[in-house]
Short mmCIF file of C-alpha atoms in Angstrom, two decimals:
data_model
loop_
_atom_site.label_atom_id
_atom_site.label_comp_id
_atom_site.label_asym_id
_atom_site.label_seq_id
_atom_site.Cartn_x
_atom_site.Cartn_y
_atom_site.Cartn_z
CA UNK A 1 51.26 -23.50 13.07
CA UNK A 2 47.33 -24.35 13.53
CA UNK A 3 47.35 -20.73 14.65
CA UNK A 4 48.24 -19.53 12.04
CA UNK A 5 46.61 -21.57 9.47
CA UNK A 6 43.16 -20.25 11.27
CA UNK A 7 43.95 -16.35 11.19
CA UNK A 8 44.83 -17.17 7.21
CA UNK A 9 41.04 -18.36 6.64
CA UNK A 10 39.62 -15.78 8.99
CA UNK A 11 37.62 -13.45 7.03
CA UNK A 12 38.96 -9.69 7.03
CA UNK A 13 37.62 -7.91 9.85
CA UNK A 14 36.30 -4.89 7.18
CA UNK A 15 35.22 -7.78 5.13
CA UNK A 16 31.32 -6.80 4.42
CA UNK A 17 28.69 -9.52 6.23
CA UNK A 18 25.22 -9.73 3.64
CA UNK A 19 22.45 -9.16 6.48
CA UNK A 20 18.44 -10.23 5.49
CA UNK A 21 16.46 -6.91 5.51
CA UNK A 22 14.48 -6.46 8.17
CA UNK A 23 10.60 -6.84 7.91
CA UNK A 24 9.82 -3.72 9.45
CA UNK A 25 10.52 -0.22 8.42
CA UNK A 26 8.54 1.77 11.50
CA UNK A 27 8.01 4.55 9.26
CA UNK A 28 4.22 4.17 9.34
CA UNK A 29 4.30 3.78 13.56
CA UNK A 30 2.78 7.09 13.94
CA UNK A 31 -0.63 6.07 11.60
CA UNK A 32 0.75 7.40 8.54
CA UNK A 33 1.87 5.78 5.29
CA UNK A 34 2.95 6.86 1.65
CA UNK A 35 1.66 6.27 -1.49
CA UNK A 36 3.34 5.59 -4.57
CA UNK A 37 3.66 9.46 -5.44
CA UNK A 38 5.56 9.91 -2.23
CA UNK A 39 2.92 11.58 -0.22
CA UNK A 40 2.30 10.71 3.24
CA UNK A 41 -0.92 10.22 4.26
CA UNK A 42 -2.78 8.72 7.70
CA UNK A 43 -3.62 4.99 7.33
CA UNK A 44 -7.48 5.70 7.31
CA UNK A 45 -7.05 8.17 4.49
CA UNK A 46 -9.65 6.62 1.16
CA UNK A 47 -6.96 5.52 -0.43
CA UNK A 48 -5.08 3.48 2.06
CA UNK A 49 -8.69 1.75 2.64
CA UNK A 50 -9.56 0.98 -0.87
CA UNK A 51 -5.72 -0.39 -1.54
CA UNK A 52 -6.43 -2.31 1.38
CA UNK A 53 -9.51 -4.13 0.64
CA UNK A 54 -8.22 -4.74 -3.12
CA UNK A 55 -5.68 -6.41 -1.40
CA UNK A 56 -8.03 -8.87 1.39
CA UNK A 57 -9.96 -9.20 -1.98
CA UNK A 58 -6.79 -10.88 -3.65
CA UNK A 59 -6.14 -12.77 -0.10
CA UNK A 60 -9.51 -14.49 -0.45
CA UNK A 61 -8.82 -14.80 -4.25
CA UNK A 62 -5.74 -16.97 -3.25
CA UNK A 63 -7.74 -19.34 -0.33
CA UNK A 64 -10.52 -20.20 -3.02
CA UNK A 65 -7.71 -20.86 -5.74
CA UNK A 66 -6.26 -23.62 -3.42
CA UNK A 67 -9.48 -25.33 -3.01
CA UNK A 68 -10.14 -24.99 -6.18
CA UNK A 69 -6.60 -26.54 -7.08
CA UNK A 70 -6.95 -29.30 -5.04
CA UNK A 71 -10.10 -30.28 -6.56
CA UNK A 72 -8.36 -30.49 -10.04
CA UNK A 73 -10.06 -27.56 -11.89
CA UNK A 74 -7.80 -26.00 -14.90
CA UNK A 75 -10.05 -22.54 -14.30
CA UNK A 76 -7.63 -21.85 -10.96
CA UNK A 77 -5.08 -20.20 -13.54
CA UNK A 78 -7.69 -17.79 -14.38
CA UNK A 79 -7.88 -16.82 -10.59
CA UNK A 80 -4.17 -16.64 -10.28
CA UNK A 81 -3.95 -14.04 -13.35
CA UNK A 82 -6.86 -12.00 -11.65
CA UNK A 83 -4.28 -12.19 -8.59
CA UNK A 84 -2.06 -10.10 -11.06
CA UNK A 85 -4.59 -7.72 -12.18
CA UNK A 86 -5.53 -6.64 -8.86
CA UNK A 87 -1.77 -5.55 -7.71
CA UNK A 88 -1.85 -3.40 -11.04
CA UNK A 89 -5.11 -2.36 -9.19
CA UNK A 90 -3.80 -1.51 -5.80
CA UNK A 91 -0.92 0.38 -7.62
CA UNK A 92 -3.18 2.53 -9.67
CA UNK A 93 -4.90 3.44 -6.18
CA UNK A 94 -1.41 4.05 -4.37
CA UNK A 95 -1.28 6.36 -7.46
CA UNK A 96 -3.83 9.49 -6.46
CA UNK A 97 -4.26 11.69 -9.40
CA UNK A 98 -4.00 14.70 -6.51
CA UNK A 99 -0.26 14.27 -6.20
CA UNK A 100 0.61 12.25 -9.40
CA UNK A 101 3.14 13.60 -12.22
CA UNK A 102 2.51 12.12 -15.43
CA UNK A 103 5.45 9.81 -15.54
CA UNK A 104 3.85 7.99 -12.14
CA UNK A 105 0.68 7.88 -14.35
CA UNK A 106 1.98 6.14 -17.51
CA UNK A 107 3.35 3.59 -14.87
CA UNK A 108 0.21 2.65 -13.13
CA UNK A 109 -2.63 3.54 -15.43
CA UNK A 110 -4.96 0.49 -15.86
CA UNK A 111 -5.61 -0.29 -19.08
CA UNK A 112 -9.17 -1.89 -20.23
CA UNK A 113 -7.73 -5.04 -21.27
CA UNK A 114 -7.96 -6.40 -18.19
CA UNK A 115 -11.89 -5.86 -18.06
CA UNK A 116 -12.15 -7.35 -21.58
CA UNK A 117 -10.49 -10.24 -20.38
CA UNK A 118 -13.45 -10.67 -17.46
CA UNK A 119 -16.38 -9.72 -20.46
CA UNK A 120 -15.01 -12.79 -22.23
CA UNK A 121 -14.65 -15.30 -19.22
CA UNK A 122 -18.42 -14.56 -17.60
CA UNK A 123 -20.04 -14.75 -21.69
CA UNK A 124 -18.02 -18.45 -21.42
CA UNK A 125 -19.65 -19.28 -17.61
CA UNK A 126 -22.76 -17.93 -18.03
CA UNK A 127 -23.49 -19.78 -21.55
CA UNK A 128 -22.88 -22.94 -19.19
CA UNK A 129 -24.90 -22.13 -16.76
CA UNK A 130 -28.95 -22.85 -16.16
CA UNK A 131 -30.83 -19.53 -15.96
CA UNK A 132 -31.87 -18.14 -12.60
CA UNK A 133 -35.23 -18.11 -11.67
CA UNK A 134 -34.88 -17.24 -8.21
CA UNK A 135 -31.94 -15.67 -5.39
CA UNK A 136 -29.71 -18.07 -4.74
CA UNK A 137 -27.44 -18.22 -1.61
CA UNK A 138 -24.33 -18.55 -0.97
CA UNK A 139 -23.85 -22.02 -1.32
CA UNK A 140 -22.39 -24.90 -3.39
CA UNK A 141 -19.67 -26.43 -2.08
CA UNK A 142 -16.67 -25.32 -0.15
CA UNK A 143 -14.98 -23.87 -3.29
CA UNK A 144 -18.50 -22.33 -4.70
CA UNK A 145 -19.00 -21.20 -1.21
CA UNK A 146 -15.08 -19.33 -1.05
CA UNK A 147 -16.55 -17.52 -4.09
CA UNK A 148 -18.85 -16.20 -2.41
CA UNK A 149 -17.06 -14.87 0.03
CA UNK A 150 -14.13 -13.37 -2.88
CA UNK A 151 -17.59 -12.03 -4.43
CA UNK A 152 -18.90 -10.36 -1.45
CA UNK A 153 -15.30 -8.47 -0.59
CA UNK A 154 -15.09 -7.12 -4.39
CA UNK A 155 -17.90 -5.76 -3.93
CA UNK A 156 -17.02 -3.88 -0.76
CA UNK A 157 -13.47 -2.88 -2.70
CA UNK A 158 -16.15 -1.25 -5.62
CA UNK A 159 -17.90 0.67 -2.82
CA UNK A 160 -14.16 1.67 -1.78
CA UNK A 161 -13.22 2.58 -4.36
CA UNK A 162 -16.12 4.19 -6.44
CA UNK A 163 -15.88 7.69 -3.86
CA UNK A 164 -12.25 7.65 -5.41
CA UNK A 165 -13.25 7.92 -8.60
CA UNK A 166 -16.30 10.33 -8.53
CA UNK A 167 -13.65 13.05 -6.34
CA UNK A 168 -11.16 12.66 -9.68
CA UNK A 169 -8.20 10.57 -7.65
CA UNK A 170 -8.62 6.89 -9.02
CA UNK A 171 -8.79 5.59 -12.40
CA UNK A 172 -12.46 4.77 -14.13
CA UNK A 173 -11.00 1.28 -15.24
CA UNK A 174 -10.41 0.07 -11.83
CA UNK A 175 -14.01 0.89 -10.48
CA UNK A 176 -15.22 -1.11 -13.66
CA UNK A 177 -12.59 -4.17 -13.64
CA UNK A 178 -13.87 -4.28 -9.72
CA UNK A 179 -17.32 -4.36 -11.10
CA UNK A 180 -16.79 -6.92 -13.91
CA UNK A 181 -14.56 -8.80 -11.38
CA UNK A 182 -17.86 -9.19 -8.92
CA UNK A 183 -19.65 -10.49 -12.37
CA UNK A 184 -17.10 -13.20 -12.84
CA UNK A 185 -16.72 -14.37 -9.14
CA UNK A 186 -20.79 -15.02 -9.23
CA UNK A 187 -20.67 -16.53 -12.74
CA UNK A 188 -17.77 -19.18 -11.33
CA UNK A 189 -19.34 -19.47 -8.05
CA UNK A 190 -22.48 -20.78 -9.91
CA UNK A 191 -20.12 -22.96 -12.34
CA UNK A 192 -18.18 -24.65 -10.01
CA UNK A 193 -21.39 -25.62 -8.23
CA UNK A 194 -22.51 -27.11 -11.03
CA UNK A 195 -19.50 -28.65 -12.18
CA UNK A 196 -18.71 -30.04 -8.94
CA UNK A 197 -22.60 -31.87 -8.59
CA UNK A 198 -23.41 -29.61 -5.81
CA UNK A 199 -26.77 -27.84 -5.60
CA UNK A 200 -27.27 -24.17 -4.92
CA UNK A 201 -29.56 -23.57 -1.97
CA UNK A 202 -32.22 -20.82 -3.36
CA UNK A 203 -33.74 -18.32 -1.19
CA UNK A 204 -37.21 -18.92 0.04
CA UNK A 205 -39.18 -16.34 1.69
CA UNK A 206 -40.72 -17.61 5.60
CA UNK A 207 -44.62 -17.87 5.18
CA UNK A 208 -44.88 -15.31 7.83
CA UNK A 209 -47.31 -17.68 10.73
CA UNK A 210 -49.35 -14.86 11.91
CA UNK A 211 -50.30 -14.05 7.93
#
C-alpha cells in the first residue's frame, strides 16, 4: 500500500523539469560575436571595443556609486540613472548603421535628452565649486578619487567611440553624451572633494635641480 501511495505522487515521467539556462552560449568561442542587427563580427572589430569600454565605464560607475552610498550622499541616484543611459549607449553601438534597418534604428537611437540632463547637473556642480587656478590631480578622497578613475575610462570610451562616428556607423549623440559624461564625472569628482572636507592635491611642476 506505501507502494503505491509513492508511484501516485511520483511526477509523470513526460512531466516537463524547468532547468536554469545555462551561462554560456559558446557561440562567440571562435572570436566572433553579433551585434544587435544580427551580424557577426570578430571580437576586436570597433564596435565590439567601444561597447566594451562603455560597459567597464558603467562597471567603474557602479564601484564609485557604492562608496559614494556608503558615505550618505543623495547625488549616488544620479550615478545610478547614468548607469541606465550608458546601456541605451552600448545598444546604440551594438546597432552599426552599416547593417541596421530602420526599425533596429528607431529602437536604439539615442536621443539628446540624455546629454541635456548632464548640461544641467555640471551648471549645478560647477556653480558650487571654487574656480581652478591650477591642474589638479586625481585626488580627494576615496570616492573623489573613484571619479577619477570613471572620468579617465569615459574618456577612453569617447576615443572609442569617436572613429565610429566620423566612418558613419555610431550615433553623434553618443560621442557627445560620452563627452558631457567626462564633464560631469570631473565636476562631481571636484564636488565630492569638497563636500567631503578633503583637499585636492594640485599639480606642481619639479624645479628642475640642474636649472
Amino acid at each position: 500500500e506505501g507502494t503505491e501511495a509513492q508511484e501516485r505522487e511520483a511526477p509523470e515521467p513526460t512531466a516537463k523539469v524547468s532547468r536554469t539556462p545555462k551561462i554560456y552560449t559558446k557561440t562567440g568561442d571562435k572570436g566572433f560575436s553579433s551585434t544587435f542587427t544580427g551580424e557577426r563580427r570578430p571580437k576586436n572589430d570597433h564596435v565590439f571595443e567601444a561597447v566594451g569600454t562603455t560597459d567597464e565605464l558603467s562597471s567603474a560607475i557602479g564601484f564609485a556609486a557604492e562608496l559614494i552610498r556608503e558615505n550618505g550622499h543623495a547625488f549616488v541616484d544620479e550615478l545610478e540613472k547614468i548607469q541606465g543611459f550608458l546601456q541605451d549607449v552600448g545598444s546604440s553601438l551594438a546597432t552599426p548603421n552599416s547593417s541596421a534597418r530602420e526599425a533596429h534604428l528607431k529602437q536604439t537611437r539615442l536621443s539628446e535628452k540624455p546629454v541635456l540632463t548632464l548640461e544641467r547637473w555640471i551648471d549645478c556642480y560647477s556653480d558650487q565649486l571654487p574656480p581652478l587656478t591650477a591642474f589638479i590631480l586625481p585626488s580627494g578622497g576615496k570616492s573623489s578619487s573613484a571619479l577619477h578613475i570613471c572620468r579617465a575610462v569615459c574618456r577612453r570610451a569617447e576615443r572609442r567611440v569617436v572613429p565610429l562616428v566620423q566612418a558613419g556607423e555610431a550615433d553623434a549623440n553618443v560621442a557627445k553624451f560620452l563627452n558631457r559624461l567626462s564633464d560631469y564625472l570631473f565636476a562631481l569628482a571636484r564636488y565630492v572633494a569638497m563636500k567631503e572636507g578633503n583637499e585636492e592635491k594640485m599639480y606642481k611642476k619639479e624645479a628642475d635641480p640642474e636649472g
